[in-house]
Tab-separated table of C-alpha atoms in Angstrom:
chain	number	residue	atom	x	y	z
A	80	MET	CA	0.025	-0.082	-0.016
A	81	LYS	CA	2.806	2.526	0.883
A	82	LYS	CA	4.579	1.550	-2.202
A	83	ILE	CA	1.439	2.415	-4.397
A	84	MET	CA	1.094	5.606	-2.511
A	85	MET	CA	4.661	6.583	-3.202
A	86	ILE	CA	4.313	5.745	-6.870
A	87	MET	CA	1.196	7.967	-6.954
A	88	LEU	CA	3.018	10.861	-5.381
A	89	ILE	CA	5.923	10.529	-7.676
A	90	THR	CA	3.493	10.652	-10.494
A	91	VAL	CA	1.695	13.519	-9.301
A	92	LEU	CA	5.054	15.488	-8.737
A	93	MET	CA	6.259	14.543	-12.053
A	94	LEU	CA	3.091	15.867	-13.561
A	95	ALA	CA	3.442	19.089	-11.787
A	96	PHE	CA	6.777	19.612	-13.249
A	97	THR	CA	5.278	19.942	-16.681
A	98	ALA	CA	3.494	23.281	-15.869
A	99	CYS	CA	1.048	22.709	-18.699
A	100	GLY	CA	0.516	20.233	-21.629
A	101	ASN	CA	0.398	16.451	-21.437
A	102	GLU	CA	4.050	15.583	-22.077
A	103	ILE	CA	5.965	14.224	-19.003
A	104	PRO	CA	9.566	15.680	-19.045
A	105	GLU	CA	12.585	13.413	-18.722
A	106	LEU	CA	14.093	13.819	-15.180
A	107	SER	CA	17.827	13.452	-14.406
A	108	ASP	CA	19.023	10.836	-11.774
A	109	GLU	CA	19.289	13.558	-9.147
A	110	GLU	CA	15.896	15.038	-9.717
A	111	LEU	CA	14.261	11.506	-9.424
A	112	TYR	CA	16.158	11.033	-6.198
A	113	MET	CA	14.836	14.375	-4.834
A	114	VAL	CA	11.240	13.318	-5.863
A	115	GLU	CA	11.633	9.876	-4.190
A	116	GLU	CA	13.140	11.321	-1.016
A	117	TYR	CA	10.491	13.935	-0.751
A	118	ALA	CA	7.749	11.268	-1.365
A	119	ALA	CA	9.251	8.902	1.358
A	120	LYS	CA	9.305	11.802	3.843
A	121	LEU	CA	5.688	12.451	3.318
A	122	LEU	CA	4.762	8.762	3.776
A	123	LEU	CA	6.741	8.760	7.090
A	124	LYS	CA	5.131	11.972	8.200
A	125	TYR	CA	1.611	10.646	7.881
A	126	ASP	CA	2.257	7.162	8.969
A	127	ALA	CA	0.692	6.867	12.506
A	128	ASN	CA	2.907	3.837	13.219
A	129	TYR	CA	6.058	5.708	12.548
A	130	GLN	CA	8.255	6.643	15.551
A	131	GLY	CA	11.763	8.233	15.259
A	132	THR	CA	14.433	6.199	16.942
A	133	THR	CA	17.457	8.648	16.639
A	134	LEU	CA	19.709	8.669	19.674
A	135	SER	CA	22.121	11.295	20.622
A	136	ASP	CA	25.820	10.492	20.774
A	137	GLU	CA	25.701	10.825	24.529
A	138	GLU	CA	22.735	8.518	24.959
A	139	ILE	CA	24.441	5.883	22.656
A	140	GLU	CA	27.670	6.050	24.639
A	141	GLU	CA	25.650	5.708	27.913
A	142	GLN	CA	23.963	2.689	26.736
A	143	ARG	CA	27.308	1.183	25.358
A	144	ALA	CA	28.845	1.790	28.748
A	145	GLU	CA	25.989	0.227	30.619
A	146	ALA	CA	26.073	-2.821	28.486
A	147	GLU	CA	29.723	-3.243	28.963
A	148	ARG	CA	29.342	-2.797	32.744
A	149	ARG	CA	26.569	-5.549	32.998
A	150	ALA	CA	28.545	-7.963	30.629
A	151	ASP	CA	31.711	-7.591	32.957
A	152	VAL	CA	29.699	-8.195	36.151
A	153	GLN	CA	27.990	-11.363	34.590
A	154	ALA	CA	31.438	-12.449	33.456
A	155	LYS	CA	32.915	-12.256	36.737
A	156	ALA	CA	30.024	-13.984	38.356
A	157	GLU	CA	30.132	-16.735	35.725
A	158	ALA	CA	33.819	-17.162	36.381
A	159	GLU	CA	33.318	-17.521	40.182
A	160	ARG	CA	30.660	-19.892	39.510
A	161	LYS	CA	32.876	-22.116	37.204
A	162	LEU	CA	35.639	-22.060	39.674
A	163	ARG	CA	33.367	-23.295	42.552
A	164	GLU	CA	32.064	-26.043	40.278
A	165	GLN	CA	35.556	-27.127	39.315
A	166	LYS	CA	36.775	-27.245	42.857
A	167	LYS	CA	33.725	-29.256	43.959
A	168	ALA	CA	34.222	-31.698	41.057
A	169	GLU	CA	37.867	-32.193	41.960
A	170	LYS	CA	36.924	-32.911	45.581
A	171	GLU	CA	34.211	-35.396	44.539
A	172	ALA	CA	36.852	-37.168	42.226
A	173	GLU	CA	39.342	-37.440	44.922
A	174	LYS	CA	36.701	-38.812	47.279
A	175	ALA	CA	35.549	-41.443	44.788
A	176	LYS	CA	39.075	-42.494	44.233
A	177	GLU	CA	39.648	-42.962	47.991
A	178	ASP	CA	36.485	-44.838	48.371
A	179	SER	CA	37.369	-47.227	45.518
A	180	GLY	CA	40.730	-47.950	47.208
A	181	GLU	CA	42.654	-46.753	44.363
A	182	GLY	CA	44.966	-44.565	46.628
A	183	ASN	CA	48.210	-45.714	47.650
A	184	LYS	CA	47.672	-47.768	50.735
A	185	GLY	CA	51.327	-47.588	51.827
A	186	ASP	CA	51.054	-43.772	52.291
A	187	LYS	CA	50.185	-42.138	55.452
A	188	ALA	CA	46.356	-41.102	55.633
A	189	GLU	CA	46.025	-37.423	54.930
A	190	VAL	CA	43.561	-35.398	56.875
A	191	PRO	CA	41.050	-34.114	54.305
A	192	GLU	CA	40.806	-30.503	53.814
A	193	LYS	CA	37.867	-28.970	55.614
A	194	GLU	CA	35.259	-27.433	53.562
A	195	TYR	CA	33.963	-24.023	54.425
A	196	ALA	CA	30.662	-22.553	53.615
A	197	ASP	CA	30.073	-19.497	51.323
A	198	ILE	CA	28.453	-16.683	53.731
A	199	ALA	CA	25.872	-15.406	51.110
A	200	ALA	CA	25.027	-18.743	49.554
A	201	PHE	CA	24.372	-20.319	52.974
A	202	LEU	CA	21.940	-17.315	53.815
A	203	GLY	CA	20.180	-17.873	50.509
A	204	LEU	CA	21.210	-14.602	48.843
A	205	ASP	CA	21.646	-15.771	45.178
A	206	GLY	CA	23.659	-13.386	42.968
A	207	ILE	CA	25.315	-11.835	46.248
A	208	SER	CA	28.896	-12.276	47.422
A	209	ILE	CA	29.865	-11.439	51.136
A	210	GLU	CA	33.680	-11.246	51.605
A	211	TYR	CA	35.706	-10.494	54.775
A	212	ALA	CA	37.562	-7.217	54.478
A	213	GLY	CA	39.552	-6.680	57.767
A	214	LEU	CA	39.241	-5.816	61.539
A	215	THR	CA	39.685	-2.980	63.878
A	216	PHE	CA	39.481	-2.379	67.519
A	217	SER	CA	37.372	0.310	69.132
A	218	GLU	CA	36.145	1.384	72.536
A	219	VAL	CA	32.677	2.449	70.969
A	220	TYR	CA	30.620	1.361	68.142
A	221	PRO	CA	29.844	2.563	65.588
A	222	MET	CA	33.315	4.121	65.387
A	223	ASP	CA	32.584	6.910	63.114
A	224	SER	CA	29.219	7.960	64.727
A	225	GLU	CA	28.492	11.637	65.012
A	226	VAL	CA	25.562	11.093	67.399
A	227	THR	CA	25.380	9.510	70.801
A	228	GLN	CA	22.008	7.864	70.432
A	229	GLY	CA	22.470	4.198	69.817
A	230	LEU	CA	26.200	4.390	70.495
A	231	ALA	CA	27.674	1.353	72.300
A	232	HIS	CA	30.464	1.685	74.762
A	233	ALA	CA	32.581	-1.256	75.697
A	234	PRO	CA	32.577	-2.083	79.458
A	235	SER	CA	35.593	-1.594	81.592
A	236	GLY	CA	38.309	-3.993	80.701
A	237	LYS	CA	36.622	-4.830	77.327
A	238	THR	CA	36.931	-3.447	73.820
A	239	PHE	CA	35.070	-4.122	70.536
A	240	MET	CA	36.402	-5.997	67.654
A	241	VAL	CA	34.817	-4.755	64.504
A	242	LEU	CA	34.945	-6.920	61.294
A	243	ALA	CA	34.304	-5.439	57.912
A	244	PHE	CA	32.766	-7.175	55.058
A	245	LYS	CA	32.141	-6.242	51.350
A	246	MET	CA	28.580	-7.090	50.105
A	247	THR	CA	28.433	-7.264	46.331
A	248	ASN	CA	25.851	-7.809	43.770
A	249	THR	CA	27.455	-10.126	41.223
A	250	SER	CA	24.315	-10.471	39.197
A	251	GLY	CA	23.095	-8.217	36.231
A	252	ASP	CA	19.865	-7.339	38.283
A	253	GLU	CA	18.887	-5.247	41.199
A	254	LYS	CA	18.878	-7.259	44.467
A	255	ALA	CA	16.663	-6.411	47.580
A	256	ILE	CA	18.219	-7.799	50.778
A	257	ASP	CA	16.413	-7.989	54.105
A	258	MET	CA	18.472	-9.755	56.790
A	259	ASN	CA	15.645	-9.302	59.266
A	260	GLN	CA	13.467	-11.800	57.399
A	261	ILE	CA	16.479	-14.400	57.065
A	262	ASN	CA	17.209	-13.800	60.792
A	263	PRO	CA	20.696	-15.253	60.947
A	264	SER	CA	23.032	-15.330	63.946
A	265	PHE	CA	26.962	-14.983	63.582
A	266	THR	CA	29.505	-16.420	66.178
A	267	ILE	CA	33.039	-15.386	65.558
A	268	VAL	CA	35.652	-18.147	66.431
A	269	LEU	CA	39.113	-16.599	66.850
A	270	GLY	CA	42.424	-18.559	66.476
A	271	ALA	CA	42.695	-19.411	70.240
A	272	GLY	CA	39.338	-20.939	70.190
A	273	VAL	CA	37.555	-18.002	71.821
A	274	LYS	CA	33.858	-17.768	70.519
A	275	LYS	CA	32.030	-14.548	70.576
A	276	SER	CA	28.461	-13.811	69.329
A	277	ALA	CA	28.142	-10.907	67.018
A	278	GLN	CA	25.972	-8.027	68.572
A	279	PRO	CA	23.185	-6.301	66.907
A	280	SER	CA	23.205	-2.526	66.345
A	281	MET	CA	20.891	0.242	65.344
A	282	ARG	CA	23.448	1.077	62.662
A	283	GLY	CA	22.136	0.475	59.046
A	284	ASP	CA	25.324	-1.192	57.869
A	285	ASN	CA	25.310	-3.806	60.561
A	286	LEU	CA	25.106	-7.222	58.677
A	287	LEU	CA	22.761	-8.670	61.347
A	288	GLY	CA	20.037	-6.353	60.366
A	289	TYR	CA	20.886	-4.845	56.995
A	290	THR	CA	18.109	-3.907	54.865
A	291	GLY	CA	18.547	-2.348	51.436
A	292	THR	CA	18.829	-2.628	47.667
A	293	LEU	CA	21.930	-3.314	45.610
A	294	ALA	CA	22.115	-2.342	42.092
A	295	ALA	CA	23.746	-4.586	39.575
A	296	GLY	CA	27.476	-4.597	40.238
A	297	GLU	CA	27.174	-2.366	43.456
A	298	THR	CA	29.162	-2.973	46.604
A	299	LYS	CA	28.152	-2.137	50.199
A	300	ASP	CA	30.442	-1.973	53.175
A	301	VAL	CA	28.911	-3.884	56.083
A	302	GLN	CA	30.086	-4.857	59.664
A	303	LEU	CA	29.767	-7.173	62.631
A	304	PHE	CA	31.196	-6.381	66.024
A	305	ILE	CA	32.040	-8.580	69.107
A	306	GLU	CA	33.172	-7.726	72.594
A	307	VAL	CA	36.605	-9.081	73.656
A	308	ASN	CA	39.124	-8.413	76.467
A	309	ALA	CA	40.903	-5.126	76.229
A	310	ASN	CA	44.314	-6.851	75.971
A	311	THR	CA	43.211	-9.072	72.930
A	312	GLU	CA	45.684	-8.999	69.990
A	313	ALA	CA	44.583	-9.482	66.380
A	314	PRO	CA	44.157	-13.179	65.803
A	315	LYS	CA	46.167	-15.098	63.367
A	316	GLY	CA	42.991	-16.682	62.010
A	317	ALA	CA	39.300	-16.612	62.507
A	318	THR	CA	36.114	-18.451	61.366
A	319	MET	CA	32.536	-17.570	61.628
A	320	ASN	CA	29.686	-19.967	62.610
A	321	ILE	CA	26.335	-19.075	61.044
A	322	ARG	CA	22.969	-20.338	61.927
A	323	ARG	CA	19.558	-19.947	60.073
A	324	ASP	CA	16.293	-21.838	59.998
A	325	GLY	CA	17.863	-24.487	62.465
A	326	GLU	CA	20.810	-25.216	60.161
A	327	SER	CA	24.378	-24.183	60.846
A	328	ALA	CA	27.623	-23.757	58.719
A	329	GLU	CA	31.185	-22.586	59.187
A	330	ALA	CA	32.760	-19.851	56.991
A	331	MET	CA	36.480	-19.076	56.910
A	332	LEU	CA	37.264	-15.387	57.339
A	333	PHE	CA	41.053	-15.413	57.303
A	334	GLN	CA	44.145	-17.466	58.242
A	335	GLU	CA	47.876	-16.953	58.163
């Protein structure tokens, strides 16, 4: 239909160029192109279904950058997933070999390497990673608070050990997190075997009660804190026992 309309418009325009008389003049290629272009523009102008799709250079660059960022985040998440699957497959293959008696019976039995849980995976946070990021000691918590309301002070002879974590959205989509619904508990086990339960706080970045939304690729700094003796030194290693819904798991924080 559009093609017929364009032909009709071209015919009308060509007749108009004759001024008078019935002869249709011969048009050059350039003149024919101008007539066709004008007709096409008229068709688009009066086509109710036509919508312009021209983007500015800035909008195109923004879309390109966003696509690259999402691809990078997804690639990292996929690489981490494949690494975990590879390690799991290797451990299963080794266990199957030992069960079948293929191992060297003359060798001294080796203590199997202990498996530690992934914090975010155990909490059911798909597309999220939670990684340990260091510790500090402080007489008050939160350390950088500018107000006294909700500020916790360590008792005499005690201090707070504050453990930092990086919580990252490794997926390509926005993720909402509500730790109050998960309702976990965390127990920090220091190198000397000392066990201390993480304490809740009114602070919004406390992992025990964190509630918020992470955009794709976004990272949030979150914390846990425990009460220890004032003379406690930084441990050479620490793990974290996690409990939720009646189940428990142990996660490695750090070791020298």
